Every structure is written in C-alpha cells, then in structure tokens.
Short mmCIF file of C-alpha atoms and ligand atoms in Angstrom, two decimals:
data_model
loop_
_atom_site.label_atom_id
_atom_site.label_comp_id
_atom_site.label_asym_id
_atom_site.label_seq_id
_atom_site.Cartn_x
_atom_site.Cartn_y
_atom_site.Cartn_z
CA MET Z 109 63.65 -91.64 -50.37
CA GLU Z 110 61.13 -93.59 -48.62
CA TYR Z 111 58.99 -96.56 -49.79
CA MET Z 112 55.89 -95.62 -51.57
CA PRO Z 113 53.22 -95.15 -49.00
CA ASN Z 114 49.54 -96.60 -49.17
CA PHE Z 115 47.06 -94.41 -50.66
CA GLN Z 116 43.71 -94.80 -52.85
CA LEU Z 117 44.54 -93.98 -56.49
CA HIS Z 118 41.60 -92.33 -58.39
CA ARG Z 119 41.53 -92.60 -62.39
CA PRO Z 120 38.79 -90.19 -63.59
CA GLU Z 121 38.33 -90.01 -67.50
CA THR Z 122 36.39 -86.74 -67.42
CA PRO Z 123 37.07 -83.38 -65.96
CA GLU Z 124 33.63 -83.56 -64.07
CA GLU Z 125 34.63 -87.01 -62.83
CA ALA Z 126 37.77 -85.30 -61.10
CA ILE Z 127 35.66 -82.42 -59.86
CA LYS Z 128 33.25 -84.91 -58.24
CA LEU Z 129 35.95 -86.89 -56.56
CA LEU Z 130 37.80 -83.65 -55.43
CA ASN Z 131 34.26 -82.67 -53.69
CA GLU Z 132 34.02 -86.16 -52.34
CA GLN Z 133 37.36 -86.15 -50.83
CA PRO Z 134 38.44 -82.59 -49.82
CA GLU Z 135 41.95 -83.87 -48.55
CA ALA Z 136 42.67 -85.48 -51.94
CA LYS Z 137 45.72 -84.18 -54.05
CA LEU Z 138 45.95 -84.40 -57.96
CA VAL Z 139 48.56 -85.75 -59.77
CA ALA Z 140 49.06 -85.24 -63.39
CA GLY Z 141 52.56 -86.30 -64.63
CA GLY Z 142 53.56 -87.09 -61.21
CA THR Z 143 57.38 -85.84 -61.80
CA ASP Z 144 57.37 -83.50 -58.80
CA MET Z 145 53.98 -84.98 -56.68
CA ILE Z 146 55.58 -88.39 -56.52
CA VAL Z 147 58.69 -87.23 -55.35
CA ASN Z 148 57.18 -85.39 -52.69
CA VAL Z 149 54.89 -88.25 -51.70
CA ARG Z 150 58.14 -90.62 -51.33
CA ARG Z 151 60.02 -87.94 -49.39
CA GLY Z 152 57.05 -87.70 -46.92
CA ILE Z 153 56.28 -84.03 -47.86
CA GLU Z 154 53.05 -85.16 -49.29
CA GLN Z 155 51.12 -87.96 -47.38
CA PRO Z 156 47.71 -88.15 -49.07
CA LYS Z 157 45.11 -90.57 -48.61
CA ASN Z 158 43.69 -90.12 -52.09
CA LEU Z 159 45.33 -89.32 -55.08
CA ILE Z 160 43.37 -88.11 -58.21
CA ASP Z 161 45.14 -88.98 -61.36
CA LEU Z 162 44.33 -86.52 -64.13
CA SER Z 163 46.41 -88.61 -66.76
CA SER Z 164 43.41 -90.54 -68.58
CA ILE Z 165 41.49 -87.28 -69.04
CA ASN Z 166 41.70 -86.68 -72.76
CA GLN Z 167 39.74 -83.41 -72.86
CA LEU Z 168 42.83 -81.92 -70.91
CA LYS Z 169 45.19 -82.99 -73.47
CA GLU Z 170 43.78 -80.78 -76.51
CA ILE Z 171 45.59 -77.77 -78.11
CA THR Z 172 43.01 -75.53 -80.10
CA GLU Z 173 43.16 -72.38 -81.89
CA SER Z 174 40.54 -69.89 -82.16
CA ASN Z 175 40.02 -66.12 -82.94
CA ASP Z 176 40.82 -65.33 -79.19
CA GLY Z 177 44.07 -67.06 -79.49
CA LEU Z 178 45.37 -70.43 -78.45
CA ARG Z 179 44.00 -72.66 -75.86
CA ILE Z 180 46.28 -75.42 -74.27
CA GLY Z 181 44.79 -78.08 -72.16
CA ALA Z 182 46.38 -78.51 -68.72
CA GLY Z 183 47.14 -82.14 -69.38
CA VAL Z 184 49.27 -81.39 -72.46
CA THR Z 185 52.77 -82.67 -71.89
CA LEU Z 186 55.72 -80.38 -71.70
CA ASN Z 187 57.15 -81.87 -74.83
CA LYS Z 188 54.07 -81.16 -76.79
CA VAL Z 189 54.25 -77.57 -75.77
CA ALA Z 190 57.92 -77.45 -76.60
CA THR Z 191 57.65 -78.93 -80.12
CA THR Z 192 54.00 -77.78 -81.36
CA ALA Z 193 54.65 -75.34 -84.30
CA LEU Z 194 51.70 -72.94 -83.31
CA ILE Z 195 53.58 -72.52 -79.93
CA LYS Z 196 57.06 -72.37 -81.08
CA LYS Z 197 56.28 -69.80 -83.87
CA GLY Z 198 53.55 -67.74 -82.02
CA TYR Z 199 54.85 -67.72 -78.50
CA PRO Z 200 58.64 -68.58 -78.48
CA ALA Z 201 59.51 -67.92 -74.81
CA VAL Z 202 56.80 -70.71 -73.88
CA ALA Z 203 58.20 -73.25 -76.17
CA GLU Z 204 61.94 -72.36 -75.05
CA ALA Z 205 60.76 -72.76 -71.35
CA ALA Z 206 58.96 -76.12 -71.78
CA SER Z 207 62.05 -77.42 -73.38
CA SER Z 208 64.33 -76.35 -70.54
CA VAL Z 209 62.20 -77.94 -67.63
CA ALA Z 210 64.38 -80.99 -66.18
CA GLY Z 211 65.37 -83.66 -68.89
CA GLY Z 212 63.80 -85.12 -71.56
CA THR Z 213 62.19 -87.86 -69.93
CA HIS Z 214 60.32 -85.79 -67.64
CA GLN Z 215 59.27 -83.46 -70.45
CA GLN Z 216 57.40 -86.46 -71.85
CA TYR Z 217 55.46 -87.01 -68.37
CA GLY Z 218 55.32 -83.47 -67.08
CA THR Z 219 52.48 -81.37 -67.75
CA LEU Z 220 51.74 -77.67 -68.30
CA GLY Z 221 49.12 -77.93 -65.46
CA GLY Z 222 51.62 -79.66 -63.14
CA ASN Z 223 54.52 -77.12 -64.00
CA LEU Z 224 52.19 -74.08 -63.39
CA CYS Z 225 51.09 -75.40 -60.17
CA LEU Z 226 54.16 -76.69 -59.16
CA ASP Z 227 55.06 -76.62 -55.16
CA THR Z 228 57.54 -73.87 -53.91
CA ARG Z 229 60.97 -75.01 -53.12
CA CYS Z 230 63.42 -74.65 -50.44
CA LEU Z 231 66.77 -76.36 -49.39
CA PHE Z 232 64.98 -77.18 -45.95
CA TYR Z 233 61.89 -78.61 -47.46
CA ASN Z 234 62.81 -80.74 -50.61
CA GLN Z 235 64.88 -83.02 -48.47
CA SER Z 236 64.36 -86.72 -47.11
CA GLU Z 237 61.95 -87.51 -44.20
CA TRP Z 238 65.13 -88.13 -42.07
CA TRP Z 239 66.89 -84.94 -42.95
CA ARG Z 240 63.80 -82.84 -42.39
CA GLN Z 241 63.32 -84.72 -38.91
CA SER Z 242 66.57 -84.22 -37.83
CA ASN Z 243 66.22 -80.40 -38.33
CA ASP Z 244 62.74 -80.39 -36.56
CA TYR Z 245 61.17 -79.55 -40.07
CA CYS Z 246 60.20 -76.20 -40.90
CA MET Z 247 57.19 -73.98 -40.78
CA LYS Z 248 56.11 -75.16 -44.51
CA GLU Z 249 55.73 -78.55 -43.16
CA ARG Z 250 54.97 -79.76 -39.74
CA GLY Z 251 57.57 -77.68 -38.06
CA ASP Z 252 57.28 -74.10 -36.09
CA VAL Z 253 60.48 -72.25 -37.33
CA CYS Z 254 61.97 -71.13 -40.77
CA HIS Z 255 65.35 -71.90 -41.02
CA VAL Z 256 65.75 -69.33 -44.01
CA ALA Z 257 64.55 -66.54 -42.01
CA PRO Z 258 64.52 -67.53 -38.17
CA GLY Z 259 62.18 -65.55 -36.09
CA GLY Z 260 59.79 -64.48 -39.27
CA LYS Z 261 56.38 -65.56 -39.87
CA ARG Z 262 56.79 -65.97 -43.46
CA CYS Z 263 57.84 -68.77 -46.02
CA PHE Z 264 60.16 -67.72 -48.70
CA ALA Z 265 60.43 -71.07 -50.60
CA ALA Z 266 60.71 -69.99 -54.22
CA PHE Z 267 58.52 -70.91 -57.10
CA SER Z 268 60.69 -72.41 -59.49
CA GLY Z 269 58.57 -73.40 -62.57
CA ASP Z 270 60.00 -72.56 -66.12
CA VAL Z 271 56.84 -72.22 -68.17
CA ALA Z 272 54.87 -69.68 -65.70
CA PRO Z 273 57.16 -66.47 -66.34
CA ALA Z 274 57.17 -67.22 -70.17
CA MET Z 275 53.23 -67.35 -70.05
CA LEU Z 276 53.10 -64.44 -67.95
CA VAL Z 277 54.96 -61.97 -70.43
CA TYR Z 278 52.10 -63.28 -73.07
CA THR Z 279 49.40 -62.12 -70.46
CA ALA Z 280 48.22 -65.60 -70.20
CA GLU Z 281 44.82 -66.53 -68.86
CA VAL Z 282 43.90 -69.78 -66.86
CA GLU Z 283 40.74 -71.73 -66.95
CA LEU Z 284 39.78 -72.81 -63.53
CA LEU Z 285 37.23 -75.77 -63.33
CA SER Z 286 34.97 -76.40 -60.21
CA SER Z 287 31.63 -77.91 -59.30
CA ARG Z 288 30.69 -74.19 -59.53
CA GLY Z 289 31.67 -74.34 -63.31
CA ILE Z 290 34.48 -72.46 -65.06
CA ARG Z 291 36.34 -69.03 -64.41
CA ARG Z 292 38.90 -67.61 -66.23
CA ILE Z 293 41.41 -65.44 -64.65
CA PRO Z 294 44.73 -64.00 -65.48
CA LEU Z 295 47.68 -66.10 -64.81
CA ALA Z 296 49.40 -63.47 -62.56
CA GLU Z 297 46.27 -63.75 -60.28
CA MET Z 298 46.56 -67.68 -59.63
CA TYR Z 299 49.89 -66.90 -57.60
CA GLN Z 300 50.52 -64.91 -54.34
CA ASN Z 301 53.69 -64.03 -52.24
CA ASP Z 302 53.58 -66.81 -49.89
CA GLY Z 303 55.90 -69.83 -49.95
CA MET Z 304 53.57 -71.73 -47.79
CA ASN Z 305 50.21 -71.20 -50.09
CA HIS Z 306 51.32 -69.65 -53.07
CA LEU Z 307 48.52 -70.76 -55.33
CA THR Z 308 45.34 -68.77 -55.28
CA LEU Z 309 43.05 -72.19 -56.64
CA ALA Z 310 40.05 -72.89 -54.10
CA PRO Z 311 40.94 -76.37 -52.75
CA ASP Z 312 38.09 -77.96 -55.15
CA GLU Z 313 39.48 -76.20 -58.40
CA LEU Z 314 41.49 -77.54 -60.96
CA VAL Z 315 43.29 -75.72 -63.84
CA SER Z 316 41.96 -77.15 -67.11
CA ALA Z 317 43.52 -74.79 -69.78
CA VAL Z 318 45.72 -71.89 -70.45
CA HIS Z 319 44.86 -69.21 -73.04
CA LEU Z 320 47.50 -67.25 -74.87
CA PRO Z 321 46.09 -64.13 -76.76
CA ARG Z 322 46.12 -63.88 -80.41
CA THR Z 323 47.08 -60.28 -80.36
CA LEU Z 324 50.52 -61.05 -79.08
CA ASN Z 325 50.88 -63.94 -81.43
CA GLY Z 326 54.07 -63.59 -83.04
CA THR Z 327 55.60 -61.08 -80.87
CA PRO Z 328 59.36 -61.80 -80.24
CA SER Z 329 60.24 -63.45 -77.12
CA ARG Z 330 63.01 -65.52 -75.19
CA TYR Z 331 63.32 -67.64 -71.89
CA GLU Z 332 66.80 -68.55 -70.11
CA LYS Z 333 67.54 -69.92 -66.95
CA VAL Z 334 70.84 -70.45 -64.88
CA ARG Z 335 71.16 -73.78 -63.10
CA ILE Z 336 73.60 -76.01 -61.46
CA ARG Z 337 73.58 -78.65 -63.89
CA GLY Z 338 72.96 -77.98 -67.63
CA SER Z 339 71.35 -81.27 -68.32
CA ILE Z 340 68.78 -81.44 -65.44
CA ASP Z 341 67.93 -78.93 -63.04
CA PHE Z 342 65.41 -76.34 -61.78
CA PRO Z 343 66.28 -72.64 -62.32
CA LEU Z 344 68.19 -70.68 -59.76
CA ALA Z 345 66.90 -67.97 -61.44
CA GLY Z 346 65.26 -67.76 -64.91
CA ALA Z 347 63.74 -64.59 -67.02
CA ALA Z 348 61.39 -64.49 -69.76
CA VAL Z 349 61.45 -61.55 -72.08
CA ARG Z 350 58.83 -60.43 -74.49
CA LEU Z 351 60.06 -57.46 -76.87
CA LYS Z 352 58.65 -55.54 -79.69
CA MET Z 353 60.66 -53.08 -81.14
CA ASN Z 354 59.42 -50.40 -83.84
CA CYS Z 355 61.82 -47.99 -85.79
CA GLY Z 356 64.59 -48.62 -83.14
CA LYS Z 357 62.26 -47.69 -80.40
CA VAL Z 358 60.43 -50.01 -77.66
CA GLU Z 359 56.88 -50.70 -78.69
CA ASP Z 360 56.09 -53.13 -76.18
CA ILE Z 361 58.04 -54.85 -73.46
CA SER Z 362 57.31 -57.24 -70.75
CA ILE Z 363 59.95 -59.26 -68.35
CA ALA Z 364 58.98 -62.17 -65.67
CA LEU Z 365 61.15 -64.02 -63.25
CA THR Z 366 61.16 -67.49 -61.76
CA GLY Z 367 63.19 -68.83 -58.91
CA VAL Z 368 63.71 -65.77 -57.19
CA ASN Z 369 60.65 -65.20 -55.35
CA PRO Z 370 57.75 -67.32 -53.93
CA PHE Z 371 55.82 -66.55 -57.37
CA PRO Z 372 56.45 -65.94 -60.64
CA GLN Z 373 57.00 -62.18 -61.01
CA ILE Z 374 56.23 -59.58 -63.62
CA ILE Z 375 58.76 -56.87 -63.50
CA LYS Z 376 56.95 -53.68 -62.88
CA GLY Z 377 57.41 -50.06 -64.43
CA THR Z 378 58.72 -51.71 -67.92
CA ASP Z 379 56.12 -49.32 -69.62
CA GLU Z 380 58.44 -46.20 -69.02
CA TYR Z 381 60.47 -47.54 -71.85
CA ILE Z 382 57.80 -47.66 -74.54
CA GLY Z 383 58.79 -45.06 -77.19
CA LYS Z 384 62.35 -45.11 -75.93
CA ALA Z 385 65.71 -46.37 -77.78
CA LEU Z 386 67.42 -49.16 -75.69
CA ASN Z 387 70.88 -47.70 -75.53
CA ASP Z 388 73.55 -49.17 -72.83
CA GLU Z 389 72.56 -47.10 -70.29
CA GLY Z 390 68.55 -47.95 -70.68
CA LEU Z 391 69.81 -51.80 -70.66
CA ASP Z 392 71.66 -51.10 -67.34
CA ILE Z 393 68.73 -49.09 -65.65
CA LEU Z 394 66.29 -52.20 -66.60
CA ARG Z 395 68.84 -54.76 -65.59
CA ASP Z 396 69.06 -52.78 -62.10
CA SER Z 397 65.22 -52.58 -61.90
CA VAL Z 398 65.05 -56.73 -62.22
CA ARG Z 399 67.76 -56.84 -59.45
CA LYS Z 400 65.87 -54.67 -57.15
CA GLN Z 401 62.42 -56.53 -57.52
CA ALA Z 402 63.84 -59.97 -57.32
CA LYS Z 403 64.18 -61.09 -53.55
CA PRO Z 404 66.06 -64.30 -53.60
CA MET Z 405 66.67 -65.98 -50.18
CA LYS Z 406 68.85 -68.58 -48.88
CA THR Z 407 66.36 -71.24 -50.27
CA THR Z 408 69.31 -72.96 -52.51
CA THR Z 409 72.87 -73.83 -52.04
CA VAL Z 410 73.65 -70.96 -54.05
CA ALA Z 411 74.07 -67.51 -52.52
CA PRO Z 412 71.00 -65.02 -52.76
CA TRP Z 413 73.53 -62.37 -53.88
CA TYR Z 414 74.56 -64.28 -56.72
CA ARG Z 415 71.11 -65.32 -57.93
CA ARG Z 416 70.19 -61.32 -57.81
CA ARG Z 417 73.22 -60.56 -59.82
CA VAL Z 418 72.55 -63.17 -62.27
CA ILE Z 419 69.01 -62.40 -62.87
CA GLY Z 420 69.55 -58.75 -63.71
CA ALA Z 421 72.40 -59.99 -66.13
CA LEU Z 422 70.37 -62.81 -67.65
CA ALA Z 423 67.38 -60.21 -68.18
CA ARG Z 424 69.60 -57.65 -69.64
CA LYS Z 425 71.02 -60.06 -72.22
CA LEU Z 426 67.87 -61.42 -73.49
CA ILE Z 427 66.48 -57.50 -73.86
CA LYS Z 428 69.51 -56.83 -75.80
CA GLU Z 429 69.49 -60.05 -78.10
CA LEU Z 430 65.68 -59.28 -78.80
CA ALA Z 431 66.26 -55.59 -79.38
CA ALA Z 432 68.81 -56.44 -82.07
C1 FAD E 140 65.21 -84.22 -61.14
C2 FAD E 140 64.10 -83.34 -61.46
C3 FAD E 140 64.33 -82.15 -61.77
C4 FAD E 140 63.19 -81.06 -62.32
N1 FAD E 140 63.68 -80.11 -62.80
C5 FAD E 140 62.77 -79.01 -63.19
C6 FAD E 140 62.89 -77.81 -63.74
O1 FAD E 140 64.28 -77.74 -64.20
N2 FAD E 140 62.07 -76.92 -63.99
C7 FAD E 140 60.83 -77.29 -63.60
O2 FAD E 140 60.04 -76.44 -63.67
N3 FAD E 140 60.26 -78.19 -63.09
C8 FAD E 140 61.18 -79.27 -62.91
N4 FAD E 140 60.95 -80.62 -62.32
C9 FAD E 140 59.63 -80.69 -61.63
C10 FAD E 140 58.71 -81.32 -62.70
O3 FAD E 140 59.00 -82.33 -63.34
C11 FAD E 140 58.03 -80.19 -63.74
O4 FAD E 140 57.36 -79.00 -62.99
C12 FAD E 140 56.64 -80.98 -64.29
O5 FAD E 140 56.06 -79.82 -65.16
C13 FAD E 140 55.36 -81.23 -63.45
O6 FAD E 140 54.59 -81.42 -64.01
P1 FAD E 140 53.53 -82.79 -63.47
O7 FAD E 140 52.35 -83.10 -64.50
O8 FAD E 140 54.63 -83.95 -63.46
O9 FAD E 140 53.22 -82.27 -62.39
P2 FAD E 140 52.52 -83.58 -60.92
O10 FAD E 140 54.00 -83.63 -60.25
O11 FAD E 140 51.63 -84.30 -61.47
O12 FAD E 140 51.97 -82.00 -59.83
C14 FAD E 140 52.48 -81.06 -59.73
C15 FAD E 140 51.66 -80.24 -59.08
O13 FAD E 140 50.61 -79.71 -59.30
C16 FAD E 140 49.32 -79.91 -59.29
N5 FAD E 140 48.53 -80.30 -60.58
C17 FAD E 140 48.84 -81.18 -61.46
N6 FAD E 140 48.04 -80.84 -62.54
C18 FAD E 140 46.82 -79.95 -61.94
C19 FAD E 140 46.04 -79.21 -62.64
N7 FAD E 140 45.63 -79.70 -63.92
N8 FAD E 140 45.28 -78.30 -61.68
C20 FAD E 140 45.80 -77.93 -60.56
N9 FAD E 140 46.99 -78.47 -59.74
C21 FAD E 140 47.46 -79.52 -60.65
C22 FAD E 140 49.55 -81.37 -58.22
O14 FAD E 140 48.71 -81.33 -57.37
C23 FAD E 140 51.11 -80.91 -57.70
O15 FAD E 140 50.79 -80.26 -56.34
C24 FAD E 140 62.01 -81.28 -61.81
C25 FAD E 140 61.76 -82.61 -61.34
C26 FAD E 140 62.58 -83.54 -60.88
C27 FAD E 140 62.27 -84.69 -60.43
S1 SF4 E 141 61.61 -70.74 -46.49
FE1 SF4 E 141 61.63 -71.29 -44.23
S2 SF4 E 141 59.64 -72.08 -44.08
FE2 SF4 E 141 59.80 -71.86 -45.84
S3 SF4 E 141 60.53 -73.88 -46.80
FE3 SF4 E 141 62.27 -72.91 -46.17
S4 SF4 E 141 62.67 -73.29 -44.28
FE4 SF4 E 141 60.60 -73.88 -44.62
#
C-alpha cells in the first residue's frame, strides 16, 4: 500500500449538495463507507483530486415501507441490511448476502450503494502500484494489454459484490439521482458486460435507493458463496436463488450469480421450469445451464474451470434446499 495521496474531501449533507459537487467537479469520485474506494486510492488505482463523501447524508440512510414494497437508502450499512427484520423476513437472500460481505467491521461501514457500485476485480488489477507497474499495468488501468486474454480488446474483471445477485432475484429497482431529477430503472440495467466500465450510470448520477417489490415479499430465497478465506473474502463464485413451489411444482424461480462475469448475472431460461416438479434430472439441467452461462476467466488465483463447476453445484444445492 502507498501512503494516502493528497485530495480534497467534500462532505455534503444532502443528496442535492452531492449532485451539485458532482457537477462542479466532473472528475470527482464518490465514497460512501470507503471500504473499497480507500483501498483503491492507497493502491494508486484511483487517483482522485476530489472525493465526495456521502456518509453525512442522513436521507440516504433510511429504510421505508410502502404499498409498493421496501425502499432501502443507498447509505444504509450492510450490517443494517443484514439485521433489519423487514429484510430478513421478506427478502432473506438479501440479508444473507449482506451478512456474507467481507468481515463484521466492513459491514459496519460498507453501504448498500457502495456494494452495488463496487468496481470489478482482477488478479492483475487489485494489486499495489509497484506490482502493476512491473507488469506494465493492464488495459483497465494505464496499460495497453489484458494479461487475462492477451490480444483481446475486452476486460473480463469480475463483478464480485455479494448483494446484487440477491437483489436481482427479487427484481429490485434502483433510484438514480442527478441534476435532471430521479430516474428509476431495474437494477439489472445498471450493469453491462464490460469489466472496464460495468456500470451504466451517467457520470453525474448517484444511486439514492433500492426498491424491493411488495409482490415478492416473503418468497423463500437463499444466497451462498464460495471464497478462499471463510472469515473474510470476496466471492470466487456466488449464487442467489428465489424459489416458490406449489403442490410440489415450481411456481416461480429466479437465479442470479456473482463473481463469474463482469456483471451480476440473471440466469436465462428458468421460466421453462414453471409448472414442473424438480426431480434430480431437472436439478441437473438447471445446474448445467448455470455452468454454461457463467463465464469465469483467470481473474483470480483459483482456476476458471473450478469456479464454473462450483457455481453450478452451488446453485443446484440452493434450489434443492429451497424446494424441500
Ligand atoms: C478485505 C476486504 C474484503 C472484502 N470482501 C468483500 C466481500 O466478500 N464481498 C463484497 O461484496 N465486498 C467485499 N469487499 C468490498 C467492500 O467492503 C464492500 O463491497 C462494501 O459494501 C463497499 O461499500 P462502501 O460503502 O464501503 O463502498 P465505497 O468503498 O465507499 O465505494 C465503492 C464504490 O461505489 C461507489 N459508490 C459508493 N456509493 C455510491 C452511490 N450511492 N452511488 C454511486 N456510486 C457509489 C464509489 O464511488 C466506489 O466506486 C471487501 C473489501 C475488503 C477491503
Ligand atoms: S481482465 Fe485484463 S484488462 Fe481487465 S483487469 Fe484483468 S488484466 Fe486488466
């Protein structure tokens, strides 16, 4: 780690002040809990002249319930997401995912917004300055080549946030704030398949809240991940599953992944299972479909083939548990 470089820290107290600052300083970066951003600043990956700290904006820290469902402010900490009864009971995978992020201390500071907007990760990117420099950097940051897929033009750095897949299986929507007002889009549309630019947010937008629909409140769900260190680590592969059975047959099913693509991914084709019983053969087909759609690359120390195998097994296990 390098010493902390010089930068100007801005501490707005309202979302509007934060937006004004973003417009005045287009190169400024947002920081919420700082548990990822500050690490990146100290590694020289991020070199902001201006940092806009969202942690004093109380309006971003509210959880409210309405006829529509649950609105969770982007500044709500992961610890609160993991322990709030309304979330634990209504949207269990979301609470489970939040409680699996890093370690307890990170969850006290890390926020929902920061987790959903987490930068993508790669073995050749999340390194110290001297390490990256001695490898001539890489396409994602100051370099010309991709060390994962040399000769290619794309970056495969993996999205490794835990909470996004759990939100995706509940068809969450995000509220985006800018000087043009608020727009609300499906969370899935906030991501794209590009490790260098995985968020579709405009440069002057921030995430103000996430909405979970009332219609899916109480549907059973699970989130689980595989990581190197059980106590504190990013997912090598993580799966969220939401499953509703009716008289032994699938009424509704959704599966989403993290850690195996540059974006959190909803598995396509699950609707085919609606109305069917989930026997071993059906579980195997779903497992294979998850394996096919996951595209892990050599972005961690663990081999892609293992992460592909494990993500299928993980999803199958969760579906089986929920079906029982
Ligand atoms: C040792 C270690 C282990 C970790 N393990 C995990 C893990 O297992 N799983 C996991 O998911 N994460 C992990 N993390 C990463 C991080 O702790 C969490 O993802 C955390 O939730 C990030 O939230 P934050 O508020 O601290 O984000 P910050 O670090 O403040 O910001 C992260 C990114 O989000 C942007 N951002 C923040 N808020 C907003 C907003 N409202 N609108 C738009 N952009 C915004 C920032 O500009 C930045 O790019 C780990 C970090 C460390 C250091
Ligand atoms: S996938 Fe390639 S371009 Fe992207 S961070 Fe890794 S080495 Fe760099």
